[in-house]
mmCIF file of C-alpha atoms in Angstrom:
data_model
loop_
_atom_site.group_PDB
_atom_site.id
_atom_site.type_symbol
_atom_site.label_atom_id
_atom_site.label_comp_id
_atom_site.label_asym_id
_atom_site.label_seq_id
_atom_site.Cartn_x
_atom_site.Cartn_y
_atom_site.Cartn_z
ATOM 1 C CA MET A 1 11.691 4.855 -10.150
ATOM 2 C CA PRO A 2 11.727 8.659 -10.011
ATOM 3 C CA THR A 3 14.977 10.171 -8.800
ATOM 4 C CA SER A 4 14.792 11.179 -5.149
ATOM 5 C CA SER A 5 16.876 11.777 -2.034
ATOM 6 C CA ARG A 6 18.698 8.951 -0.235
ATOM 7 C CA LEU A 7 16.790 9.916 2.907
ATOM 8 C CA ILE A 8 13.001 9.705 3.011
ATOM 9 C CA LEU A 9 10.702 11.247 5.595
ATOM 10 C CA GLY A 10 8.266 8.691 6.980
ATOM 11 C CA CYS A 11 5.034 10.472 7.877
ATOM 12 C CA MET A 12 3.501 7.889 10.221
ATOM 13 C CA GLY A 13 3.872 10.236 13.212
ATOM 14 C CA MET A 14 1.844 13.028 11.628
ATOM 15 C CA GLY A 15 -1.875 13.501 12.202
ATOM 16 C CA SER A 16 -4.009 13.082 15.278
ATOM 17 C CA ASP A 17 -3.967 9.614 16.864
ATOM 18 C CA TRP A 18 -4.555 5.948 16.074
ATOM 19 C CA ASN A 19 -8.261 6.366 16.846
ATOM 20 C CA GLY A 20 -8.648 8.765 13.942
ATOM 21 C CA GLY A 21 -9.442 11.859 16.016
ATOM 22 C CA ALA A 22 -9.839 15.318 14.521
ATOM 23 C CA VAL A 23 -6.772 17.010 13.031
ATOM 24 C CA THR A 24 -6.055 20.248 14.900
ATOM 25 C CA GLU A 25 -3.848 23.276 14.248
ATOM 26 C CA SER A 26 -1.371 21.783 16.711
ATOM 27 C CA HIS A 27 -1.080 18.636 14.592
ATOM 28 C CA ILE A 28 -0.645 20.722 11.458
ATOM 29 C CA ALA A 29 2.054 22.827 13.112
ATOM 30 C CA GLN A 30 3.938 19.694 14.196
ATOM 31 C CA ALA A 31 3.777 18.299 10.669
ATOM 32 C CA HIS A 32 4.881 21.609 9.191
ATOM 33 C CA ALA A 33 7.947 21.754 11.452
ATOM 34 C CA ALA A 34 8.909 18.202 10.422
ATOM 35 C CA LEU A 35 8.357 19.013 6.759
ATOM 36 C CA GLU A 36 10.533 22.122 6.920
ATOM 37 C CA ALA A 37 13.340 20.228 8.671
ATOM 38 C CA ALA A 38 13.172 17.510 6.012
ATOM 39 C CA LEU A 39 13.315 20.006 3.162
ATOM 40 C CA GLU A 40 16.211 21.760 4.890
ATOM 41 C CA ILE A 41 18.369 18.618 4.736
ATOM 42 C CA GLY A 42 17.432 17.855 1.128
ATOM 43 C CA ILE A 43 14.671 15.263 1.511
ATOM 44 C CA THR A 44 12.396 15.100 -1.529
ATOM 45 C CA LEU A 45 10.414 11.876 -0.956
ATOM 46 C CA PHE A 46 7.658 11.667 1.664
ATOM 47 C CA ASP A 47 6.328 8.263 2.681
ATOM 48 C CA HIS A 48 2.732 7.679 3.774
ATOM 49 C CA ALA A 49 0.297 4.795 4.237
ATOM 50 C CA ASP A 50 -3.478 4.874 4.262
ATOM 51 C CA ILE A 51 -3.557 3.385 7.766
ATOM 52 C CA TYR A 52 -1.187 5.865 9.445
ATOM 53 C CA LYS A 53 -3.121 7.483 12.298
ATOM 54 C CA ARG A 54 -6.291 6.124 10.651
ATOM 55 C CA GLY A 55 -5.772 8.323 7.594
ATOM 56 C CA THR A 56 -5.136 11.531 9.510
ATOM 57 C CA ALA A 57 -1.418 11.510 8.648
ATOM 58 C CA GLU A 58 -2.310 11.922 4.975
ATOM 59 C CA GLN A 59 -5.059 14.384 5.850
ATOM 60 C CA CYS A 60 -2.626 16.491 7.864
ATOM 61 C CA PHE A 61 -0.005 16.469 5.095
ATOM 62 C CA GLY A 62 -2.725 17.337 2.607
ATOM 63 C CA GLU A 63 -3.516 20.448 4.602
ATOM 64 C CA LEU A 64 0.137 21.481 4.359
ATOM 65 C CA LEU A 65 -0.035 21.076 0.591
ATOM 66 C CA ARG A 66 -3.270 23.064 0.439
ATOM 67 C CA ARG A 67 -1.622 25.949 2.284
ATOM 68 C CA GLN A 68 1.526 25.785 0.129
ATOM 69 C CA ALA A 69 0.372 24.487 -3.240
ATOM 70 C CA SER A 70 3.697 25.081 -5.004
ATOM 71 C CA LEU A 71 5.335 22.503 -2.730
ATOM 72 C CA ARG A 72 3.763 19.635 -4.665
ATOM 73 C CA ASP A 73 5.904 20.413 -7.704
ATOM 74 C CA SER A 74 9.165 19.937 -5.785
ATOM 75 C CA ILE A 75 8.465 16.747 -3.809
ATOM 76 C CA LEU A 76 7.523 13.125 -4.428
ATOM 77 C CA LEU A 77 4.627 11.463 -2.618
ATOM 78 C CA GLN A 78 4.560 7.765 -1.817
ATOM 79 C CA SER A 79 1.810 5.893 -0.026
ATOM 80 C CA LYS A 80 0.984 2.304 0.837
ATOM 81 C CA CYS A 81 -2.198 0.245 0.966
ATOM 82 C CA GLY A 82 -3.313 -3.282 1.765
ATOM 83 C CA ILE A 83 -3.636 -3.380 5.572
ATOM 84 C CA ARG A 84 -7.174 -3.124 6.932
ATOM 85 C CA PHE A 85 -8.262 -2.617 10.524
ATOM 86 C CA ALA A 86 -11.026 -4.754 12.015
ATOM 87 C CA ASP A 87 -14.430 -3.436 10.974
ATOM 88 C CA ASP A 88 -18.028 -4.551 10.517
ATOM 89 C CA SER A 89 -16.970 -6.640 7.516
ATOM 90 C CA GLY A 90 -14.262 -8.679 9.207
ATOM 91 C CA PRO A 91 -11.167 -8.921 11.422
ATOM 92 C CA ALA A 92 -7.884 -7.046 10.999
ATOM 93 C CA ARG A 93 -6.561 -8.358 7.705
ATOM 94 C CA TYR A 94 -4.533 -7.803 4.545
ATOM 95 C CA ASP A 95 -6.435 -6.966 1.387
ATOM 96 C CA LEU A 96 -4.756 -6.774 -2.009
ATOM 97 C CA SER A 97 -7.918 -7.358 -3.987
ATOM 98 C CA GLY A 98 -8.085 -5.195 -7.074
ATOM 99 C CA ALA A 99 -11.123 -3.268 -5.890
ATOM 100 C CA TYR A 100 -9.558 -2.450 -2.554
ATOM 101 C CA ILE A 101 -6.250 -1.285 -4.073
ATOM 102 C CA VAL A 102 -8.104 1.145 -6.337
ATOM 103 C CA SER A 103 -10.411 2.430 -3.597
ATOM 104 C CA ALA A 104 -7.537 2.812 -1.120
ATOM 105 C CA ALA A 105 -5.403 4.749 -3.604
ATOM 106 C CA GLU A 106 -8.301 7.049 -4.447
ATOM 107 C CA ALA A 107 -8.970 7.639 -0.745
ATOM 108 C CA SER A 108 -5.296 8.561 -0.215
ATOM 109 C CA LEU A 109 -5.503 11.045 -3.083
ATOM 110 C CA ARG A 110 -8.557 12.683 -1.516
ATOM 111 C CA ARG A 111 -6.909 12.982 1.891
ATOM 112 C CA LEU A 112 -3.693 14.370 0.410
ATOM 113 C CA GLY A 113 -5.629 16.664 -1.911
ATOM 114 C CA VAL A 114 -3.509 15.752 -4.951
ATOM 115 C CA GLU A 115 -4.228 14.368 -8.397
ATOM 116 C CA HIS A 116 -1.650 11.590 -8.373
ATOM 117 C CA LEU A 117 0.740 9.578 -6.228
ATOM 118 C CA ASP A 118 4.277 9.244 -7.509
ATOM 119 C CA ILE A 119 4.591 5.761 -5.995
ATOM 120 C CA LEU A 120 2.062 3.335 -4.495
ATOM 121 C CA LEU A 121 3.386 0.384 -2.491
ATOM 122 C CA LEU A 122 1.524 -2.757 -1.476
ATOM 123 C CA HIS A 123 2.000 -2.612 2.298
ATOM 124 C CA ARG A 124 2.065 -6.322 3.212
ATOM 125 C CA PRO A 125 1.784 -9.582 1.235
ATOM 126 C CA ASP A 126 -1.777 -10.884 1.173
ATOM 127 C CA PRO A 127 -1.954 -14.718 1.120
ATOM 128 C CA LEU A 128 -5.057 -14.370 -1.060
ATOM 129 C CA MET A 129 -3.548 -11.963 -3.585
ATOM 130 C CA GLU A 130 -4.055 -12.706 -7.275
ATOM 131 C CA PRO A 131 -1.288 -11.203 -9.472
ATOM 132 C CA HIS A 132 -3.496 -10.661 -12.506
ATOM 133 C CA GLU A 133 -6.121 -8.910 -10.393
ATOM 134 C CA ILE A 134 -3.437 -6.650 -8.924
ATOM 135 C CA ALA A 135 -2.093 -5.982 -12.426
ATOM 136 C CA GLU A 136 -5.532 -4.868 -13.559
ATOM 137 C CA ALA A 137 -5.834 -2.508 -10.585
ATOM 138 C CA PHE A 138 -2.397 -1.036 -11.326
ATOM 139 C CA SER A 139 -3.334 -0.560 -14.962
ATOM 140 C CA ARG A 140 -6.564 1.249 -14.034
ATOM 141 C CA LEU A 141 -4.776 3.612 -11.681
ATOM 142 C CA ARG A 142 -1.934 4.311 -14.106
ATOM 143 C CA SER A 143 -4.147 4.902 -17.140
ATOM 144 C CA ALA A 144 -6.314 7.268 -15.090
ATOM 145 C CA GLY A 145 -3.194 9.243 -14.152
ATOM 146 C CA LYS A 146 -3.668 8.526 -10.445
ATOM 147 C CA VAL A 147 -0.413 6.612 -9.784
ATOM 148 C CA ARG A 148 2.861 6.884 -11.715
ATOM 149 C CA PHE A 149 4.851 3.936 -10.312
ATOM 150 C CA PHE A 150 4.169 0.853 -8.194
ATOM 151 C CA GLY A 151 6.147 -1.153 -5.677
ATOM 152 C CA VAL A 152 5.822 -3.370 -2.641
ATOM 153 C CA SER A 153 6.727 -3.465 1.015
ATOM 154 C CA ASN A 154 7.772 -6.410 3.189
ATOM 155 C CA MET A 155 7.884 -8.835 0.257
ATOM 156 C CA GLN A 156 10.525 -11.466 -0.448
ATOM 157 C CA ALA A 157 11.945 -12.259 -3.870
ATOM 158 C CA GLY A 158 9.613 -15.154 -4.648
ATOM 159 C CA GLN A 159 6.547 -13.027 -4.035
ATOM 160 C CA MET A 160 7.914 -10.229 -6.197
ATOM 161 C CA ARG A 161 8.722 -12.630 -9.055
ATOM 162 C CA TRP A 162 5.240 -14.101 -8.857
ATOM 163 C CA LEU A 163 3.663 -10.659 -8.930
ATOM 164 C CA GLN A 164 5.963 -9.218 -11.597
ATOM 165 C CA GLN A 165 5.135 -11.886 -14.160
ATOM 166 C CA ALA A 166 1.607 -10.480 -14.369
ATOM 167 C CA LEU A 167 2.576 -6.806 -14.561
ATOM 168 C CA ASP A 168 3.245 -4.756 -17.682
ATOM 169 C CA ALA A 169 5.625 -2.392 -15.863
ATOM 170 C CA PRO A 170 8.425 -3.124 -13.382
ATOM 171 C CA LEU A 171 8.048 -2.840 -9.637
ATOM 172 C CA VAL A 172 10.205 0.100 -8.592
ATOM 173 C CA ALA A 173 10.657 -0.264 -4.816
ATOM 174 C CA ASN A 174 10.545 -2.657 -1.885
ATOM 175 C CA GLN A 175 10.362 -1.250 1.647
ATOM 176 C CA LEU A 176 11.815 -3.573 4.285
ATOM 177 C CA GLU A 177 12.948 -3.331 7.891
ATOM 178 C CA MET A 178 16.739 -3.016 7.866
ATOM 179 C CA SER A 179 18.983 -1.542 10.544
ATOM 180 C CA LEU A 180 21.756 -2.295 13.018
ATOM 181 C CA ALA A 181 19.035 -3.888 15.149
ATOM 182 C CA LYS A 182 17.567 -5.933 12.255
ATOM 183 C CA LEU A 183 20.456 -7.777 10.622
ATOM 184 C CA ASP A 184 18.964 -10.917 9.093
ATOM 185 C CA TRP A 185 19.205 -9.361 5.612
ATOM 186 C CA LEU A 186 22.987 -9.237 6.039
ATOM 187 C CA ASP A 187 23.417 -12.424 8.016
ATOM 188 C CA HIS A 188 21.732 -14.407 5.265
ATOM 189 C CA ASP A 189 24.739 -13.729 3.038
ATOM 190 C CA SER A 190 27.621 -13.394 5.488
ATOM 191 C CA SER A 191 26.641 -16.582 7.356
ATOM 192 C CA PHE A 192 25.568 -18.730 4.415
ATOM 193 C CA ASN A 193 26.368 -22.411 4.894
ATOM 194 C CA ASP A 194 26.631 -21.938 8.661
ATOM 195 C CA ALA A 195 24.283 -22.582 11.581
ATOM 196 C CA GLN A 196 24.199 -18.843 12.307
ATOM 197 C CA ASN A 197 22.182 -18.428 9.105
ATOM 198 C CA ALA A 198 19.112 -20.243 10.445
ATOM 199 C CA THR A 199 17.105 -17.139 11.350
ATOM 200 C CA ALA A 200 17.928 -15.395 8.064
ATOM 201 C CA LEU A 201 16.773 -18.110 5.653
ATOM 202 C CA PRO A 202 13.479 -16.400 4.658
ATOM 203 C CA TRP A 203 15.461 -13.648 2.904
ATOM 204 C CA ALA A 204 16.661 -16.088 0.222
ATOM 205 C CA ASP A 205 17.873 -13.902 -2.684
ATOM 206 C CA THR A 206 15.647 -10.920 -1.925
ATOM 207 C CA LEU A 207 18.530 -8.455 -1.664
ATOM 208 C CA GLN A 208 20.161 -9.686 -4.871
ATOM 209 C CA TYR A 209 16.869 -9.840 -6.783
ATOM 210 C CA CYS A 210 16.076 -6.224 -5.963
ATOM 211 C CA GLN A 211 19.540 -5.094 -7.046
ATOM 212 C CA GLN A 212 19.442 -7.161 -10.229
ATOM 213 C CA GLN A 213 16.000 -5.885 -11.225
ATOM 214 C CA GLY A 214 16.634 -2.271 -10.297
ATOM 215 C CA ILE A 215 14.098 -2.359 -7.471
ATOM 216 C CA GLN A 216 14.933 0.415 -5.017
ATOM 217 C CA LEU A 217 15.421 -0.879 -1.476
ATOM 218 C CA GLN A 218 13.912 1.353 1.200
ATOM 219 C CA ALA A 219 14.672 0.671 4.862
ATOM 220 C CA TRP A 220 11.944 1.324 7.397
ATOM 221 C CA SER A 221 12.925 1.890 11.038
ATOM 222 C CA PRO A 222 16.584 2.408 10.038
ATOM 223 C CA LEU A 223 17.318 4.208 13.316
ATOM 224 C CA ALA A 224 15.879 1.287 15.319
ATOM 225 C CA GLN A 225 13.813 3.705 17.431
ATOM 226 C CA GLY A 226 16.957 5.389 18.679
ATOM 227 C CA ALA A 227 18.468 2.228 20.147
ATOM 228 C CA PHE A 228 21.956 3.289 19.055
ATOM 229 C CA SER A 229 21.618 7.066 19.088
ATOM 230 C CA GLY A 230 20.521 8.067 22.562
ATOM 231 C CA ALA A 231 17.341 6.209 23.498
ATOM 232 C CA LYS A 232 17.548 4.557 26.911
ATOM 233 C CA SER A 233 16.073 1.095 27.329
ATOM 234 C CA ASP A 234 16.205 -1.353 30.209
ATOM 235 C CA SER A 235 15.697 -4.147 27.694
ATOM 236 C CA ALA A 236 18.711 -3.288 25.543
ATOM 237 C CA SER A 237 20.945 -6.322 25.003
ATOM 238 C CA PRO A 238 24.654 -6.223 25.843
ATOM 239 C CA ALA A 239 25.358 -6.054 22.105
ATOM 240 C CA GLN A 240 23.035 -3.069 21.677
ATOM 241 C CA GLN A 241 24.601 -1.267 24.629
ATOM 242 C CA ALA A 242 28.109 -1.884 23.310
ATOM 243 C CA THR A 243 27.090 -0.773 19.821
ATOM 244 C CA ALA A 244 25.500 2.420 21.131
ATOM 245 C CA LYS A 245 28.828 3.301 22.763
ATOM 246 C CA LEU A 246 30.677 2.525 19.542
ATOM 247 C CA VAL A 247 28.266 4.725 17.577
ATOM 248 C CA LEU A 248 28.932 7.629 19.929
ATOM 249 C CA SER A 249 32.673 7.105 19.565
ATOM 250 C CA MET A 250 32.404 7.127 15.770
ATOM 251 C CA ALA A 251 30.180 10.206 15.883
ATOM 252 C CA GLU A 252 33.051 12.029 17.592
ATOM 253 C CA GLN A 253 35.550 10.571 15.136
ATOM 254 C CA TYR A 254 33.563 11.699 12.080
ATOM 255 C CA ALA A 255 32.335 14.912 13.798
ATOM 256 C CA VAL A 256 28.664 14.148 13.121
ATOM 257 C CA SER A 257 25.587 13.084 15.090
ATOM 258 C CA ALA A 258 24.974 9.534 16.288
ATOM 259 C CA GLU A 259 21.912 9.376 14.013
ATOM 260 C CA SER A 260 24.072 10.145 10.979
ATOM 261 C CA ILE A 261 26.486 7.340 11.877
ATOM 262 C CA VAL A 262 23.671 4.797 12.212
ATOM 263 C CA LEU A 263 22.231 5.808 8.838
ATOM 264 C CA ALA A 264 25.614 6.096 7.120
ATOM 265 C CA TRP A 265 26.305 2.476 8.073
ATOM 266 C CA LEU A 266 23.129 1.449 6.222
ATOM 267 C CA LEU A 267 23.794 3.699 3.242
ATOM 268 C CA ARG A 268 27.344 2.311 2.942
ATOM 269 C CA HIS A 269 25.929 -0.980 1.627
ATOM 270 C CA PRO A 270 26.361 -1.258 -2.186
ATOM 271 C CA ALA A 271 22.631 -1.911 -2.663
ATOM 272 C CA GLY A 272 22.046 1.856 -2.577
ATOM 273 C CA ILE A 273 19.468 1.659 0.205
ATOM 274 C CA GLN A 274 17.228 4.623 0.973
ATOM 275 C CA ALA A 275 16.479 5.222 4.668
ATOM 276 C CA VAL A 276 12.983 6.164 5.843
ATOM 277 C CA ILE A 277 13.307 8.464 8.868
ATOM 278 C CA GLY A 278 10.134 7.954 10.885
ATOM 279 C CA SER A 279 10.279 11.028 13.105
ATOM 280 C CA THR A 280 8.377 14.291 13.442
ATOM 281 C CA ASN A 281 11.029 15.785 15.721
ATOM 282 C CA PRO A 282 12.732 18.553 13.684
ATOM 283 C CA ASP A 283 15.967 18.290 15.657
ATOM 284 C CA ARG A 284 16.202 14.553 15.121
ATOM 285 C CA ILE A 285 15.468 14.952 11.413
ATOM 286 C CA ARG A 286 18.213 17.560 11.089
ATOM 287 C CA ALA A 287 20.573 15.274 13.022
ATOM 288 C CA CYS A 288 20.403 12.867 10.081
ATOM 289 C CA ALA A 289 21.721 15.404 7.587
ATOM 290 C CA ALA A 290 25.338 14.202 7.438
ATOM 291 C CA ALA A 291 24.439 10.574 6.765
ATOM 292 C CA THR A 292 24.711 10.992 3.002
ATOM 293 C CA THR A 293 28.131 12.659 3.124
ATOM 294 C CA ILE A 294 30.041 10.348 5.483
ATOM 295 C CA GLN A 295 32.661 8.194 3.759
ATOM 296 C CA MET A 296 32.561 5.304 6.201
ATOM 297 C CA SER A 297 35.530 2.975 5.913
ATOM 298 C CA ARG A 298 35.096 -0.745 5.363
ATOM 299 C CA GLU A 299 36.742 -1.345 8.748
ATOM 300 C CA ASP A 300 34.338 0.953 10.609
ATOM 301 C CA TRP A 301 31.395 -0.627 8.801
ATOM 302 C CA TYR A 302 32.486 -4.060 9.989
ATOM 303 C CA ARG A 303 33.136 -2.790 13.525
ATOM 304 C CA LEU A 304 29.510 -1.717 13.759
ATOM 305 C CA TYR A 305 28.187 -4.870 12.098
ATOM 306 C CA LEU A 306 30.132 -7.237 14.367
ATOM 307 C CA SER A 307 29.267 -5.244 17.473
ATOM 308 C CA ALA A 308 25.559 -5.205 16.653
ATOM 309 C CA ARG A 309 25.348 -8.918 15.836
ATOM 310 C CA GLY A 310 27.100 -9.745 19.134
ATOM 311 C CA GLN A 311 29.149 -12.643 17.816
ATOM 312 C CA ALA A 312 32.014 -13.235 15.444
ATOM 313 C CA LEU A 313 31.412 -14.095 11.813
ATOM 314 C CA PRO A 314 31.699 -17.807 10.925
#
């Protein structure tokens, strides 16, 4: 895994729209403002997927790189493939066939206007995936100099073990939803051997496997769409409302933004999680800057955890 920042900029919000409309100067300007804010706070890894805004997110970012070619030498590019929209060939589906992985990666390279991806992740597990076929696709892309490293997204330990046995190089990352609003990854361990653990069982030893194998954990939606840092929602649970108030209190205590507190809680975990900030709002991106510098105490970490889960530990 190439060395990169603890914070990652998720580029899903860049581009035109989910119908794949034309990329305009306004879209490019929005992406440029987000990029500059990310660079300002030390972000070096930029996360894409071939499906984001029907490919226009990558196209938009590619235009930024075309206008500032030297930027490519100072950043890392990551993209994902394997989710297909409904088309003339079939319904919305997952596709990790070897041919599709290669064609999707090559299409991402064309849209980004670069010669290689630093990391390519398999976006979702495909029930029909064949490890040896995937291994062949990875080998083709690596030997052609089109992808340096490979990883997965939304996969549990058993799936990674099954895939890894066919590969000649280690998987380097696994991108999973983890946040104060998505706690099953923690509850699986803290509530083991208790009825509270029922909803967390699918995690099995995923967290431990990734740490043991040196697979970098990346958290998508770590800010939980602003649920704890200012977003108003009529559907917020009592636990979410109470936690949002606690986050604001801690933000004052640590003299940082609410966003930084939410992310610092995630980064405090010993797994060394990277957080993917999925925003194009420059102010919100900058608000995350202090997350990597906060020395959150064990007691404050548990205060947030217990508040968010809404019930005492077993």
